Amino acid sequence: MSRGGRHAYGALSVLAAGALVLTGCSKGGSDSGGNDKQDKQNAKRQQASIKFGDASDSTGPAADVPGAKAGGTMEVLQRDSYAHFDPAQIYVSDEMSLGQLIHRGLTGYKSTSDDGSKHEVVGDLATDSGTTTDGGKTWKYTLKDGIKFQDGTPITSKDVRHSVERLFAPFINQGPTYLQQWLADTPGTAYRKLLKDGPYKGKHLPDSVLETPDAKTIVFHFKNPHPDLPYALAMVGYAVVSDKGDTKQKYDRAPLATGPYKIQSFKSGKSMVLVKNTNWDPKTDPIRHQYVDRFNFTFNQQFETSTKALLADSGADQAGLSLNNQVDAGNLSRVLRDPKMKSRTVSGYQPYVGQMNINMSHPAMKDKAVREAIAYALPVTPFVRAYGGTDAMEVAGGLISPTVSGYDPSFDPWGKKKKPAGDPAKAKALLKQAGKLNMKLTFGYINTPEGQQYSTAMAAGLKKAGFDVQRQEIPAETFYDQVSKLNNNYDIFHTAWGADWPSPSTVIPPLYDGRVIADGAQNYSQINDPKINSEIDRINKITDPVKSAAEWEKLDQYIVKDSVNVVPTAYYKQTQIAGSKVGGLVYDDVIGGIDPRRLYIK
């Protein structure tokens, strides 16, 4: 998934940073004394598979949060506004975090501990996480009683069918594509041929693919086993959409909520208010709570601004937090070392890996020597320092996060772990040999203070290697919409991606399969390498998770070292703070940040 532009298991690409440093030492930031051993234990824990719960695990209401009480208004300070509310268009972490409050799907992740470290996949709208008798080729779901949209309309299998079928419509182009590809039994974007216009011209998926024999029952039929379906269906991108209330493109601004909260008002880039959804029944929901009366969102709050307000802990900000803003780089070390802040601070590893994309659709970028020069020259030090140094992230060698099975800590083909400031001399020699000295390189960056800072520093490093770097700003709210356009102007741009569940199968295929190249898709570098495509097909058929993880890591190394369409930058950590009156504050491994479902005001 993309981080916030981010991504996480069955839920949640990354943009941000703090202080500017043009060059730097090999450490890439503060020698923080942060709990590195604990970080690595947390990362290792997240590699484990999450069990599928049965009907008893899927029964609501959710277990009470210790000490919780109802009432009050919570202030939410967010940097980025939201581009999408239609669940089918949601595939970045900021929107996925919000989606935990307003959307529900057939399955979901239930926290089974009060510290956000243990989970199981359970039935959310469904009575269980799904049943299969043939190894994952056929999956059956039964809807619970008493589930409704915010307008009081009961949720039936007709709505689930409609939610699945609309995924094939051309205007749905930002969300996940696992389910569509599995149903069509085809990689890439060819799945759209199965139902070209979605359900909007009266056609439907045949019962041999999707069966809804009565108002409560949904049966998925796949030609090949897909034992990970309960994970996939837990993604916000597969939450249910009302058949009757579907307004197509307009649904993206006015969805019908199924979760405990609904949108009362939204002013893009300014504010949003969530209020209680009175047609949400806690008896049907084993995952969420509805303690807070109202959430007031204020956008355009940069990391430094939100951190300063929450540290001050006065007035309304005592009941304040941010669902996604992290502590800014300038205050990170202070916050982590202040014993008084411990009860108001949460942190952990995230599944995200930052990467500089090299746009393979541009003729100049097809020269491998140019791409290798970018890989050697690109400085990672300013990027890491911009987030707060080693407290905030770790220099990356490959594309598989420490939280995902298959991770290889020794892989570092471009020497970033040893030389995070880059190797401009080696890069310049490559450019000179290729006759490409002073070639123009257009660097698209997110227009936030942090994006301006790290892009300036990275551009300076690339200039040292002999590139003529031209920076172009991209608005934060639509960053991922812009960089996922096929005909964009950017030679390089930075994104981050996190596994949708703890498997590299949710990292490599969506990002590097050449058959998924399309407007809005996540193959941002537009790489179309026959070897990558064929290896994806081969590895996807390996059912042993240990063996498949090893093969995915081999493919990861081929992509980074041989295809050179992306340059890994960093593995992400996250530290967030809240006001002193915020209760239920927990860092959730699956969400990759604060769990909004258990919050209350003390």
XYZ file of C-alpha atoms in Angstrom, residues 120-500:
381
model
C -6.541 -11.980 14.077
C -8.556 -11.679 10.888
C -12.237 -12.008 11.744
C -15.592 -11.595 10.100
C -16.551 -7.916 10.099
C -19.787 -7.702 8.115
C -19.507 -11.473 7.654
C -20.108 -14.040 10.376
C -16.538 -15.359 10.170
C -13.304 -14.843 8.239
C -14.520 -17.150 5.471
C -14.769 -20.873 4.843
C -13.092 -22.888 2.123
C -13.127 -26.633 1.554
C -10.854 -26.815 -1.488
C -7.679 -25.059 -0.433
C -8.809 -21.547 -1.312
C -10.444 -21.911 -4.743
C -13.927 -21.412 -3.296
C -14.713 -19.099 -0.384
C -18.101 -18.696 1.270
C -19.261 -15.764 3.406
C -22.518 -15.202 5.271
C -23.599 -11.695 6.276
C -24.509 -10.857 9.858
C -27.954 -9.690 10.926
C -28.463 -6.026 11.776
C -25.795 -4.486 9.545
C -26.803 -1.230 7.838
C -25.563 1.745 5.871
C -25.739 5.175 7.530
C -29.108 5.833 5.872
C -30.587 2.794 7.616
C -30.649 0.565 4.522
C -29.792 -3.057 5.382
C -26.584 -4.406 3.846
C -27.294 -7.465 1.697
C -25.372 -9.704 -0.652
C -26.598 -7.477 -3.495
C -24.478 -4.644 -2.056
C -21.453 -6.922 -1.762
C -21.891 -8.080 -5.357
C -22.198 -4.470 -6.492
C -19.097 -3.493 -4.469
C -17.072 -6.201 -6.212
C -18.429 -5.558 -9.697
C -17.822 -1.796 -9.600
C -14.111 -2.533 -9.043
C -13.962 -3.368 -12.759
C -15.316 0.019 -13.879
C -12.807 2.345 -15.599
C -13.202 5.166 -13.073
C -12.060 2.909 -10.207
C -8.307 3.169 -10.731
C -6.641 3.993 -7.410
C -7.356 1.018 -5.153
C -6.010 -2.535 -4.742
C -6.421 -5.055 -7.568
C -5.810 -8.434 -5.909
C -9.432 -9.567 -5.863
C -10.129 -8.439 -9.426
C -7.068 -10.251 -10.772
C -7.895 -13.410 -8.826
C -11.476 -13.483 -10.065
C -10.389 -12.904 -13.663
C -7.421 -15.265 -13.256
C -5.127 -12.829 -14.998
C -2.288 -10.520 -13.990
C -2.064 -6.824 -14.713
C -4.995 -4.754 -15.927
C -6.491 -7.433 -18.188
C -8.969 -8.216 -15.385
C -11.143 -5.343 -16.626
C -12.162 -7.441 -19.624
C -14.136 -9.681 -17.276
C -16.694 -6.898 -16.685
C -15.637 -3.971 -18.844
C -17.998 -1.307 -17.543
C -18.619 -2.764 -14.116
C -22.310 -3.210 -13.284
C -23.359 0.163 -14.694
C -24.652 -1.099 -18.045
C -26.664 -3.959 -16.632
C -24.066 -6.725 -16.914
C -22.871 -8.789 -13.972
C -20.229 -11.336 -13.066
C -21.465 -14.883 -13.723
C -22.334 -17.144 -10.800
C -19.346 -19.265 -11.763
C -17.182 -16.337 -10.544
C -19.302 -14.595 -7.911
C -22.383 -16.211 -6.498
C -25.057 -14.554 -4.331
C -27.773 -17.214 -3.980
C -29.671 -15.295 -1.291
C -29.585 -11.988 0.587
C -27.047 -13.265 3.128
C -24.646 -15.439 1.135
C -21.620 -14.578 -1.014
C -19.453 -17.195 -2.712
C -16.204 -16.400 -4.526
C -15.027 -18.886 -7.163
C -11.368 -18.789 -8.284
C -9.677 -20.959 -10.888
C -6.574 -21.153 -8.681
C -6.291 -21.330 -4.896
C -6.104 -18.003 -3.074
C -5.693 -18.862 0.599
C -4.943 -15.191 1.401
C -8.438 -13.965 0.505
C -9.413 -13.115 4.124
C -6.339 -10.837 4.308
C -7.248 -9.116 1.048
C -10.888 -8.576 1.985
C -9.757 -6.875 5.196
C -8.352 -3.976 3.156
C -10.359 -0.750 3.225
C -10.235 -0.877 -0.580
C -12.662 -3.802 -0.482
C -15.160 -2.319 1.962
C -18.812 -2.467 0.990
C -20.464 0.223 -1.146
C -24.222 0.726 -1.321
C -25.835 -0.563 -4.517
C -28.769 1.810 -4.112
C -26.648 4.769 -2.969
C -23.780 4.454 -5.458
C -23.268 7.781 -7.221
C -20.216 6.572 -9.200
C -17.531 9.300 -9.243
C -19.523 11.463 -6.828
C -19.380 8.680 -4.222
C -15.750 9.681 -3.675
C -16.923 12.779 -1.830
C -20.109 11.480 -0.211
C -19.905 7.780 0.698
C -22.480 6.012 2.840
C -20.694 4.982 6.016
C -20.947 1.519 7.540
C -18.556 2.100 10.442
C -19.196 3.866 13.767
C -18.697 7.337 12.266
C -19.931 9.245 9.233
C -18.767 12.412 7.494
C -20.810 15.432 8.557
C -18.756 17.969 6.608
C -15.593 18.146 4.528
C -13.750 21.166 3.158
C -10.771 19.961 1.134
C -7.498 21.232 2.534
C -9.250 22.893 5.476
C -11.390 20.785 7.752
C -13.599 17.745 8.261
C -16.037 16.660 10.943
C -16.958 13.074 11.787
C -20.002 12.365 13.938
C -21.567 9.170 15.217
C -23.271 6.919 12.714
C -26.498 6.077 14.536
C -27.130 3.105 12.253
C -23.930 1.349 13.334
C -24.716 -1.456 15.743
C -21.827 -2.377 18.101
C -23.316 -5.842 18.568
C -22.348 -6.601 14.962
C -18.803 -5.205 15.202
C -15.982 -7.100 16.973
C -13.367 -4.543 15.898
C -14.427 -0.943 16.550
C -15.678 1.354 19.293
C -17.699 4.565 19.267
C -16.534 6.273 22.438
C -15.892 9.748 21.014
C -18.905 11.878 20.040
C -17.150 13.903 17.363
C -13.810 14.161 15.545
C -12.755 17.630 14.347
C -10.086 17.402 11.643
C -7.893 20.370 10.751
C -5.730 19.973 7.643
C -2.525 21.663 6.497
C -0.974 21.102 9.933
C 2.684 20.407 9.224
C 4.567 17.973 11.444
C 6.311 20.741 13.347
C 3.000 22.568 13.890
C 1.092 19.541 15.145
C 3.996 18.442 17.356
C 4.279 21.901 18.908
C 0.553 22.055 19.625
C 0.398 18.594 21.167
C 3.528 19.157 23.260
C 2.003 22.368 24.628
C -1.006 20.309 25.730
C -3.363 23.190 26.345
C -7.017 23.918 25.598
C -8.671 21.723 22.969
C -5.308 20.152 22.071
C -5.348 18.256 25.368
C -7.877 16.047 23.573
C -5.863 16.171 20.353
C -3.716 13.931 18.219
C -2.941 13.175 14.590
C -3.856 9.905 12.948
C -0.832 10.124 10.644
C 1.449 13.074 11.403
C 4.592 11.945 13.124
C 6.719 13.891 15.578
C 8.832 16.332 13.586
C 12.564 15.736 13.287
C 13.504 18.670 15.507
C 11.526 17.326 18.473
C 11.835 13.570 17.950
C 14.868 12.932 20.142
C 13.416 15.107 22.923
C 10.084 13.321 22.889
C 11.610 9.840 22.964
C 13.842 10.710 25.904
C 11.386 12.620 28.061
C 9.945 10.308 30.756
C 6.980 12.663 31.146
C 6.004 12.047 27.508
C 6.042 8.263 27.711
C 2.336 7.885 28.430
C 1.496 10.186 25.508
C 3.872 8.608 22.974
C 3.540 5.585 20.700
C 6.075 4.299 18.183
C 6.987 1.270 16.111
C 8.303 -0.119 12.848
C 6.124 0.336 9.814
C 5.961 -1.982 6.788
C 6.918 0.863 4.427
C 9.997 1.016 2.242
C 10.889 4.329 0.639
C 12.094 4.297 -2.947
C 13.126 6.733 -5.612
C 11.281 5.758 -8.772
C 13.030 6.118 -12.131
C 10.430 6.693 -14.856
C 11.146 3.985 -17.413
C 8.690 5.465 -19.914
C 11.037 8.392 -20.546
C 13.577 7.676 -23.343
C 16.543 9.088 -21.427
C 15.845 6.766 -18.492
C 16.034 3.649 -20.664
C 19.844 3.912 -20.594
C 20.949 1.579 -17.797
C 24.162 3.557 -17.244
C 22.044 6.627 -16.445
C 19.926 4.649 -13.982
C 23.007 3.196 -12.319
C 24.463 6.704 -12.036
C 21.273 7.837 -10.280
C 21.491 4.827 -7.944
C 25.085 5.538 -6.950
C 24.676 9.313 -6.722
C 21.402 9.518 -4.795
C 22.093 10.639 -1.214
C 19.939 8.939 1.402
C 21.438 10.790 4.377
C 19.332 13.959 3.980
C 16.169 11.897 3.605
C 16.818 9.913 6.788
C 17.840 13.024 8.700
C 14.778 14.878 7.473
C 12.621 12.394 9.348
C 14.692 12.611 12.513
C 17.615 10.285 11.853
C 17.877 6.704 13.049
C 15.034 7.216 15.513
C 12.770 7.620 12.507
C 14.107 5.276 9.863
C 16.832 2.927 8.759
C 18.777 3.035 5.490
C 17.339 0.459 3.081
C 19.190 -1.962 0.828
C 16.249 -3.738 -0.774
C 12.520 -3.420 -1.296
C 11.332 -5.889 1.346
C 10.819 -4.363 4.788
C 12.212 -5.819 8.040
C 8.551 -6.471 8.969
C 7.971 -8.761 5.967
C 9.099 -12.350 5.471
C 12.014 -12.663 3.036
C 13.847 -9.577 4.325
C 17.636 -9.766 3.819
C 19.555 -7.245 5.982
C 22.830 -7.891 4.107
C 21.572 -6.854 0.662
C 22.988 -3.418 -0.263
C 23.996 -3.286 -3.958
C 24.485 0.486 -4.151
C 26.395 0.764 -0.894
C 23.811 2.994 0.771
C 24.327 1.473 4.209
C 28.054 2.236 4.020
C 27.764 5.482 2.028
C 24.295 6.958 2.656
C 25.533 10.333 1.349
C 25.966 8.699 -2.085
C 28.954 8.135 -4.339
C 28.916 11.081 -6.794
C 32.385 10.311 -8.154
C 31.413 6.810 -9.258
C 28.163 8.134 -10.702
C 29.944 10.887 -12.610
C 32.342 8.375 -14.156
C 29.378 6.334 -15.400
C 27.694 9.408 -16.890
C 30.906 10.525 -18.559
C 31.481 7.091 -20.063
C 27.905 7.103 -21.392
C 28.321 10.613 -22.816
C 25.484 11.903 -20.633
C 27.154 14.492 -18.421
C 24.860 17.428 -17.601
C 21.755 15.601 -18.801
C 18.494 17.072 -17.510
C 16.739 15.193 -14.710
C 13.248 16.310 -13.656
C 12.649 15.555 -9.981
C 8.983 15.633 -8.909
C 8.626 16.266 -5.176
C 5.761 16.652 -2.736
C 5.091 20.278 -1.924
C 5.402 20.202 1.846
C 8.161 21.824 3.896
C 9.631 18.373 4.417
C 9.438 17.445 0.741
C 11.057 20.715 -0.242
C 13.874 20.087 2.212
C 14.820 16.541 1.361
C 14.340 17.051 -2.388
C 16.672 20.060 -2.294
C 19.331 17.984 -0.575
C 18.870 15.002 -2.867
C 18.991 17.256 -5.939
C 22.260 18.745 -4.690
C 23.768 15.258 -4.435
C 22.654 14.364 -7.948
C 24.084 17.629 -9.306
C 27.468 16.707 -7.842
C 27.373 13.604 -10.025
C 26.835 15.612 -13.191
C 23.055 15.770 -13.547
C 21.200 18.987 -14.370
C 18.411 18.520 -11.824
C 15.163 20.446 -12.211
C 12.782 20.141 -9.249
C 9.020 20.284 -9.859
C 6.563 20.552 -6.989
C 3.470 18.329 -6.738
C 0.569 19.180 -4.378
C 0.511 16.898 -1.337
C -3.196 16.062 -1.558
C -2.944 14.676 -5.100
C 0.670 13.496 -5.069
C -0.088 9.826 -5.694
C -2.761 10.649 -8.247
C -0.176 12.706 -10.169
C 2.772 10.301 -10.062
C 0.536 7.367 -11.036
C -0.424 9.041 -14.314
C 1.196 7.343 -17.288
C 2.126 10.584 -19.022
C 3.677 12.480 -16.156
C 6.671 14.795 -16.558
C 8.830 13.399 -13.781
C 12.038 11.448 -14.415
C 12.372 10.603 -10.727
C 10.073 10.904 -7.708
C 9.936 9.366 -4.261
C 7.183 7.089 -2.972
C 6.920 4.497 -0.237
C 5.097 1.215 -0.100
C 4.098 -1.147 2.672
C 2.995 -4.742 2.452
C -0.759 -5.265 2.519
